[in-house]
Amino acid sequence: MDRITLRNQLEIYRTPYEEESAFISDFVELTDDPTAYKRERLDGHFTASAWVVNHERTHTLLTLHRKLGRWLQLGGHADGNENLMEVALQEAREESGLTSLSMVDSTIFDIDKHIIPERPHVQQHFHFDVRYLLEAEINEPLQMSNESISLAWIAFDSVVDMIGYNPSILRMLEKTSKSEILL
C-alpha cells in the first residue's frame, strides 16, 4: 500500500456514521501532503491503529495508554511509512507481543480525526487515524510494551463499563457486532 492506494480507498470509503463521514475529505486531502506520514507535521499527521478482536468476536484487545491515560486500541505513528496497514500490524505486534495477529482484510475498517493534547515538547495536534480490523488468539500470552499501563482482552459487553464514553471505540465496537452478522 502507498499514498495512492490509501487515497483511492479513502475516496470510496463510506460509513453510516455522520461523525466519521464528516472528515473523510480531510483524510483524502492529507494524502497530497508529502509530510503527512511524519509526526513532524505539526498541524496533524497520519497514524494507524489495529482494532484487534478474537476469532469468536466476543472480545477486543485494548491498552491503557501511558501518555493519554485512556483505554484505546493499539496503534501509533506512521513515522514516514506510507503503508498504514503495515504500520497498524507492526504497532499491534509491538504493543501486545502477539504473533497470532492477522488482518481480516485489506480494507479500511474505520477512520477517526482526533486532537492530541499539548505535552512538554509536543504541541497540540491532530491524529488522522486509519484503522484496520485484525484477529488474534485470545489465549496467547500478552507482552505489554512500555507505552502501556495495562493491556487486556475486554469482553464486548464490558467495554463501556471499562472505558466510559468514547464514541470512536463505541463505533468500532458497533461495527464489529454488525460485521459478525456478515461473516
PDB file of C-alpha atoms in Angstrom:
ATOM      1  CA  MET A   1       0.000   0.000   0.000  1.00  0.00           C
ATOM      2  CA  ASP A   2       1.166   3.532  -0.743  1.00  0.00           C
ATOM      3  CA  ARG A   3      -0.393   7.003  -0.607  1.00  0.00           C
ATOM      4  CA  ILE A   4      -2.153   6.494  -3.958  1.00  0.00           C
ATOM      5  CA  THR A   5      -3.776   3.275  -2.761  1.00  0.00           C
ATOM      6  CA  LEU A   6      -4.721   4.942   0.522  1.00  0.00           C
ATOM      7  CA  ARG A   7      -6.220   7.898  -1.337  1.00  0.00           C
ATOM      8  CA  ASN A   8      -8.228   5.527  -3.567  1.00  0.00           C
ATOM      9  CA  GLN A   9      -9.508   3.613  -0.538  1.00  0.00           C
ATOM     10  CA  LEU A  10     -10.465   6.841   1.219  1.00  0.00           C
ATOM     11  CA  GLU A  11     -12.253   8.206  -1.845  1.00  0.00           C
ATOM     12  CA  ILE A  12     -14.542   5.162  -1.963  1.00  0.00           C
ATOM     13  CA  TYR A  13     -14.846   4.807   1.832  1.00  0.00           C
ATOM     14  CA  ARG A  14     -18.442   5.067   3.014  1.00  0.00           C
ATOM     15  CA  THR A  15     -19.816   5.000   6.519  1.00  0.00           C
ATOM     16  CA  PRO A  16     -23.290   5.464   8.012  1.00  0.00           C
ATOM     17  CA  TYR A  17     -21.743   7.340  10.957  1.00  0.00           C
ATOM     18  CA  GLU A  18     -22.039  11.120  10.500  1.00  0.00           C
ATOM     19  CA  GLU A  19     -19.120  11.945  12.795  1.00  0.00           C
ATOM     20  CA  GLU A  20     -16.840   9.696  10.738  1.00  0.00           C
ATOM     21  CA  SER A  21     -18.212  10.771   7.370  1.00  0.00           C
ATOM     22  CA  ALA A  22     -17.575  14.420   8.231  1.00  0.00           C
ATOM     23  CA  PHE A  23     -13.810  14.122   7.975  1.00  0.00           C
ATOM     24  CA  ILE A  24     -13.301  11.742   5.033  1.00  0.00           C
ATOM     25  CA  SER A  25     -12.458  14.698   2.780  1.00  0.00           C
ATOM     26  CA  ASP A  26      -9.813  15.880   5.299  1.00  0.00           C
ATOM     27  CA  PHE A  27      -8.151  12.458   5.066  1.00  0.00           C
ATOM     28  CA  VAL A  28      -8.230  12.489   1.257  1.00  0.00           C
ATOM     29  CA  GLU A  29      -6.745  15.983   1.176  1.00  0.00           C
ATOM     30  CA  LEU A  30      -3.972  14.992   3.609  1.00  0.00           C
ATOM     31  CA  THR A  31      -2.742  12.259   1.243  1.00  0.00           C
ATOM     32  CA  ASP A  32      -1.456  15.060  -1.042  1.00  0.00           C
ATOM     33  CA  ASP A  33       0.907  16.411   1.618  1.00  0.00           C
ATOM     34  CA  PRO A  34       4.415  14.911   1.319  1.00  0.00           C
ATOM     35  CA  THR A  35       4.881  15.210   5.116  1.00  0.00           C
ATOM     36  CA  ALA A  36       1.526  13.617   6.029  1.00  0.00           C
ATOM     37  CA  TYR A  37       3.133  10.411   7.319  1.00  0.00           C
ATOM     38  CA  LYS A  38       5.589  12.152   9.654  1.00  0.00           C
ATOM     39  CA  ARG A  39       4.900  13.273  13.205  1.00  0.00           C
ATOM     40  CA  GLU A  40       6.908  16.414  12.484  1.00  0.00           C
ATOM     41  CA  ARG A  41       3.902  17.728  10.517  1.00  0.00           C
ATOM     42  CA  LEU A  42       2.681  19.944  13.339  1.00  0.00           C
ATOM     43  CA  ASP A  43      -0.898  20.523  12.133  1.00  0.00           C
ATOM     44  CA  GLY A  44      -1.573  16.795  12.164  1.00  0.00           C
ATOM     45  CA  HIS A  45      -0.449  13.574  10.547  1.00  0.00           C
ATOM     46  CA  PHE A  46      -1.476  10.031   9.732  1.00  0.00           C
ATOM     47  CA  THR A  47      -1.447   7.334  12.374  1.00  0.00           C
ATOM     48  CA  ALA A  48      -2.594   3.736  12.053  1.00  0.00           C
ATOM     49  CA  SER A  49      -4.476   1.549  14.504  1.00  0.00           C
ATOM     50  CA  ALA A  50      -5.476  -2.059  14.901  1.00  0.00           C
ATOM     51  CA  TRP A  51      -8.924  -2.934  16.220  1.00  0.00           C
ATOM     52  CA  VAL A  52      -7.949  -6.387  17.481  1.00  0.00           C
ATOM     53  CA  VAL A  53     -10.695  -8.930  18.162  1.00  0.00           C
ATOM     54  CA  ASN A  54     -10.701 -12.615  18.938  1.00  0.00           C
ATOM     55  CA  HIS A  55     -11.921 -15.077  16.289  1.00  0.00           C
ATOM     56  CA  GLU A  56     -15.293 -15.524  18.019  1.00  0.00           C
ATOM     57  CA  ARG A  57     -15.858 -11.740  18.039  1.00  0.00           C
ATOM     58  CA  THR A  58     -16.580 -11.602  21.767  1.00  0.00           C
ATOM     59  CA  HIS A  59     -13.533  -9.598  22.983  1.00  0.00           C
ATOM     60  CA  THR A  60     -11.302  -6.739  21.887  1.00  0.00           C
ATOM     61  CA  LEU A  61      -7.729  -6.073  22.954  1.00  0.00           C
ATOM     62  CA  LEU A  62      -7.281  -2.621  24.486  1.00  0.00           C
ATOM     63  CA  THR A  63      -4.369  -0.809  26.067  1.00  0.00           C
ATOM     64  CA  LEU A  64      -4.416   1.711  28.881  1.00  0.00           C
ATOM     65  CA  HIS A  65      -2.225   4.264  27.102  1.00  0.00           C
ATOM     66  CA  ARG A  66       0.565   5.577  29.318  1.00  0.00           C
ATOM     67  CA  LYS A  67       0.724   9.138  27.905  1.00  0.00           C
ATOM     68  CA  LEU A  68      -3.012   9.686  27.417  1.00  0.00           C
ATOM     69  CA  GLY A  69      -4.288   7.718  30.439  1.00  0.00           C
ATOM     70  CA  ARG A  70      -7.179   6.246  28.427  1.00  0.00           C
ATOM     71  CA  TRP A  71      -8.169   2.792  27.199  1.00  0.00           C
ATOM     72  CA  LEU A  72      -7.560   2.699  23.438  1.00  0.00           C
ATOM     73  CA  GLN A  73      -6.990   0.360  20.525  1.00  0.00           C
ATOM     74  CA  LEU A  74      -3.384  -0.491  19.651  1.00  0.00           C
ATOM     75  CA  GLY A  75      -1.644   1.769  17.168  1.00  0.00           C
ATOM     76  CA  GLY A  76       0.813   4.540  16.550  1.00  0.00           C
ATOM     77  CA  HIS A  77       2.650   6.920  14.262  1.00  0.00           C
ATOM     78  CA  ALA A  78       3.499   6.081  10.670  1.00  0.00           C
ATOM     79  CA  ASP A  79       6.954   7.687  11.020  1.00  0.00           C
ATOM     80  CA  GLY A  80       7.312   8.014   7.255  1.00  0.00           C
ATOM     81  CA  ASN A  81       5.814   4.620   6.330  1.00  0.00           C
ATOM     82  CA  GLU A  82       3.035   5.182   3.787  1.00  0.00           C
ATOM     83  CA  ASN A  83       1.749   1.618   4.201  1.00  0.00           C
ATOM     84  CA  LEU A  84      -0.677   2.257   7.057  1.00  0.00           C
ATOM     85  CA  MET A  85      -1.901  -1.328   7.058  1.00  0.00           C
ATOM     86  CA  GLU A  86       1.679  -2.427   7.730  1.00  0.00           C
ATOM     87  CA  VAL A  87       2.011   0.237  10.443  1.00  0.00           C
ATOM     88  CA  ALA A  88      -1.160  -0.982  12.195  1.00  0.00           C
ATOM     89  CA  LEU A  89       0.040  -4.592  12.180  1.00  0.00           C
ATOM     90  CA  GLN A  90       3.537  -3.648  13.373  1.00  0.00           C
ATOM     91  CA  GLU A  91       2.197  -1.440  16.182  1.00  0.00           C
ATOM     92  CA  ALA A  92      -0.192  -4.192  17.319  1.00  0.00           C
ATOM     93  CA  ARG A  93       2.683  -6.706  17.458  1.00  0.00           C
ATOM     94  CA  GLU A  94       4.973  -4.311  19.319  1.00  0.00           C
ATOM     95  CA  GLU A  95       2.329  -3.272  21.842  1.00  0.00           C
ATOM     96  CA  SER A  96       0.915  -6.743  22.554  1.00  0.00           C
ATOM     97  CA  GLY A  97       3.642  -9.289  21.808  1.00  0.00           C
ATOM     98  CA  LEU A  98       1.057 -11.326  19.888  1.00  0.00           C
ATOM     99  CA  THR A  99       2.312 -13.454  16.991  1.00  0.00           C
ATOM    100  CA  SER A 100      -1.125 -14.762  16.005  1.00  0.00           C
ATOM    101  CA  LEU A 101      -2.287 -11.388  14.646  1.00  0.00           C
ATOM    102  CA  SER A 102      -3.778 -11.420  11.168  1.00  0.00           C
ATOM    103  CA  MET A 103      -5.595  -8.900   9.012  1.00  0.00           C
ATOM    104  CA  VAL A 104      -9.265  -9.673   8.464  1.00  0.00           C
ATOM    105  CA  ASP A 105      -9.000  -7.915   5.094  1.00  0.00           C
ATOM    106  CA  SER A 106      -7.090  -5.066   3.474  1.00  0.00           C
ATOM    107  CA  THR A 107      -9.881  -2.503   3.538  1.00  0.00           C
ATOM    108  CA  ILE A 108     -10.152   0.395   5.939  1.00  0.00           C
ATOM    109  CA  PHE A 109     -12.277  -0.552   8.946  1.00  0.00           C
ATOM    110  CA  ASP A 110     -12.664   2.910  10.498  1.00  0.00           C
ATOM    111  CA  ILE A 111     -11.165   6.394  10.443  1.00  0.00           C
ATOM    112  CA  ASP A 112     -11.008   8.994  13.168  1.00  0.00           C
ATOM    113  CA  LYS A 113      -9.644  12.521  13.375  1.00  0.00           C
ATOM    114  CA  HIS A 114      -8.936  13.456  16.961  1.00  0.00           C
ATOM    115  CA  ILE A 115      -6.947  16.032  18.875  1.00  0.00           C
ATOM    116  CA  ILE A 116      -3.859  15.101  20.858  1.00  0.00           C
ATOM    117  CA  PRO A 117      -3.352  17.446  23.809  1.00  0.00           C
ATOM    118  CA  GLU A 118      -0.203  19.501  24.259  1.00  0.00           C
ATOM    119  CA  ARG A 119       2.574  17.893  26.284  1.00  0.00           C
ATOM    120  CA  PRO A 120       6.104  19.048  27.059  1.00  0.00           C
ATOM    121  CA  HIS A 121       7.987  19.363  23.753  1.00  0.00           C
ATOM    122  CA  VAL A 122       4.873  18.424  21.703  1.00  0.00           C
ATOM    123  CA  GLN A 123       2.263  20.967  20.675  1.00  0.00           C
ATOM    124  CA  GLN A 124      -1.430  20.120  20.406  1.00  0.00           C
ATOM    125  CA  HIS A 125      -2.129  18.469  17.037  1.00  0.00           C
ATOM    126  CA  PHE A 126      -4.469  16.151  15.150  1.00  0.00           C
ATOM    127  CA  HIS A 127      -4.102  12.455  14.500  1.00  0.00           C
ATOM    128  CA  PHE A 128      -5.697  11.245  11.275  1.00  0.00           C
ATOM    129  CA  ASP A 129      -6.085   7.647  12.376  1.00  0.00           C
ATOM    130  CA  VAL A 130      -6.715   4.918   9.787  1.00  0.00           C
ATOM    131  CA  ARG A 131      -7.892   1.701  11.438  1.00  0.00           C
ATOM    132  CA  TYR A 132      -7.825  -1.923  10.333  1.00  0.00           C
ATOM    133  CA  LEU A 133      -9.630  -4.959  11.703  1.00  0.00           C
ATOM    134  CA  LEU A 134      -7.305  -7.687  12.993  1.00  0.00           C
ATOM    135  CA  GLU A 135      -7.890 -11.035  14.658  1.00  0.00           C
ATOM    136  CA  ALA A 136      -5.742 -12.832  17.221  1.00  0.00           C
ATOM    137  CA  GLU A 137      -5.803 -15.842  19.505  1.00  0.00           C
ATOM    138  CA  ILE A 138      -7.259 -14.769  22.840  1.00  0.00           C
ATOM    139  CA  ASN A 139      -5.281 -17.438  24.743  1.00  0.00           C
ATOM    140  CA  GLU A 140      -1.862 -16.321  23.508  1.00  0.00           C
ATOM    141  CA  PRO A 141       0.105 -14.648  26.327  1.00  0.00           C
ATOM    142  CA  LEU A 142       0.303 -10.854  26.144  1.00  0.00           C
ATOM    143  CA  GLN A 143       3.536  -8.894  26.482  1.00  0.00           C
ATOM    144  CA  MET A 144       2.873  -5.309  27.457  1.00  0.00           C
ATOM    145  CA  SER A 145       5.120  -2.593  25.995  1.00  0.00           C
ATOM    146  CA  ASN A 146       6.395   0.446  27.893  1.00  0.00           C
ATOM    147  CA  GLU A 147       3.728   2.519  26.079  1.00  0.00           C
ATOM    148  CA  SER A 148       1.020   0.907  28.216  1.00  0.00           C
ATOM    149  CA  ILE A 149      -0.045   0.978  31.819  1.00  0.00           C
ATOM    150  CA  SER A 150      -2.201  -2.091  31.221  1.00  0.00           C
ATOM    151  CA  LEU A 151      -3.206  -4.386  28.365  1.00  0.00           C
ATOM    152  CA  ALA A 152      -6.303  -6.581  28.414  1.00  0.00           C
ATOM    153  CA  TRP A 153      -8.841  -8.515  26.395  1.00  0.00           C
ATOM    154  CA  ILE A 154     -12.173  -6.848  27.192  1.00  0.00           C
ATOM    155  CA  ALA A 155     -15.496  -8.596  26.619  1.00  0.00           C
ATOM    156  CA  PHE A 156     -17.648  -6.621  24.181  1.00  0.00           C
ATOM    157  CA  ASP A 157     -20.420  -6.281  26.762  1.00  0.00           C
ATOM    158  CA  SER A 158     -17.928  -4.824  29.301  1.00  0.00           C
ATOM    159  CA  VAL A 159     -16.245  -2.243  27.061  1.00  0.00           C
ATOM    160  CA  VAL A 160     -18.476   0.670  28.085  1.00  0.00           C
ATOM    161  CA  ASP A 161     -18.031  -0.123  31.790  1.00  0.00           C
ATOM    162  CA  MET A 162     -14.254  -0.330  31.313  1.00  0.00           C
ATOM    163  CA  ILE A 163     -13.587   2.720  29.128  1.00  0.00           C
ATOM    164  CA  GLY A 164     -16.541   5.013  29.706  1.00  0.00           C
ATOM    165  CA  TYR A 165     -17.819   7.112  26.836  1.00  0.00           C
ATOM    166  CA  ASN A 166     -15.508   7.130  23.826  1.00  0.00           C
ATOM    167  CA  PRO A 167     -17.555   7.491  20.624  1.00  0.00           C
ATOM    168  CA  SER A 168     -14.687   6.256  18.456  1.00  0.00           C
ATOM    169  CA  ILE A 169     -14.278   2.984  20.386  1.00  0.00           C
ATOM    170  CA  LEU A 170     -18.040   2.521  20.621  1.00  0.00           C
ATOM    171  CA  ARG A 171     -18.341   2.997  16.848  1.00  0.00           C
ATOM    172  CA  MET A 172     -15.729   0.283  16.179  1.00  0.00           C
ATOM    173  CA  LEU A 173     -17.450  -1.989  18.667  1.00  0.00           C
ATOM    174  CA  GLU A 174     -20.774  -1.478  16.894  1.00  0.00           C
ATOM    175  CA  LYS A 175     -19.160  -2.072  13.500  1.00  0.00           C
ATOM    176  CA  THR A 176     -17.657  -5.325  14.778  1.00  0.00           C
ATOM    177  CA  SER A 177     -21.026  -6.512  16.029  1.00  0.00           C
ATOM    178  CA  LYS A 178     -22.606  -5.702  12.650  1.00  0.00           C
ATOM    179  CA  SER A 179     -19.758  -7.339  10.686  1.00  0.00           C
ATOM    180  CA  GLU A 180     -20.214 -10.509  12.728  1.00  0.00           C
ATOM    181  CA  ILE A 181     -23.583 -10.916  11.062  1.00  0.00           C
ATOM    182  CA  LEU A 182     -21.933 -10.573   7.650  1.00  0.00           C
ATOM    183  CA  LEU A 183     -19.162 -13.128   8.271  1.00  0.00           C
TER     184      LEU A 183
END
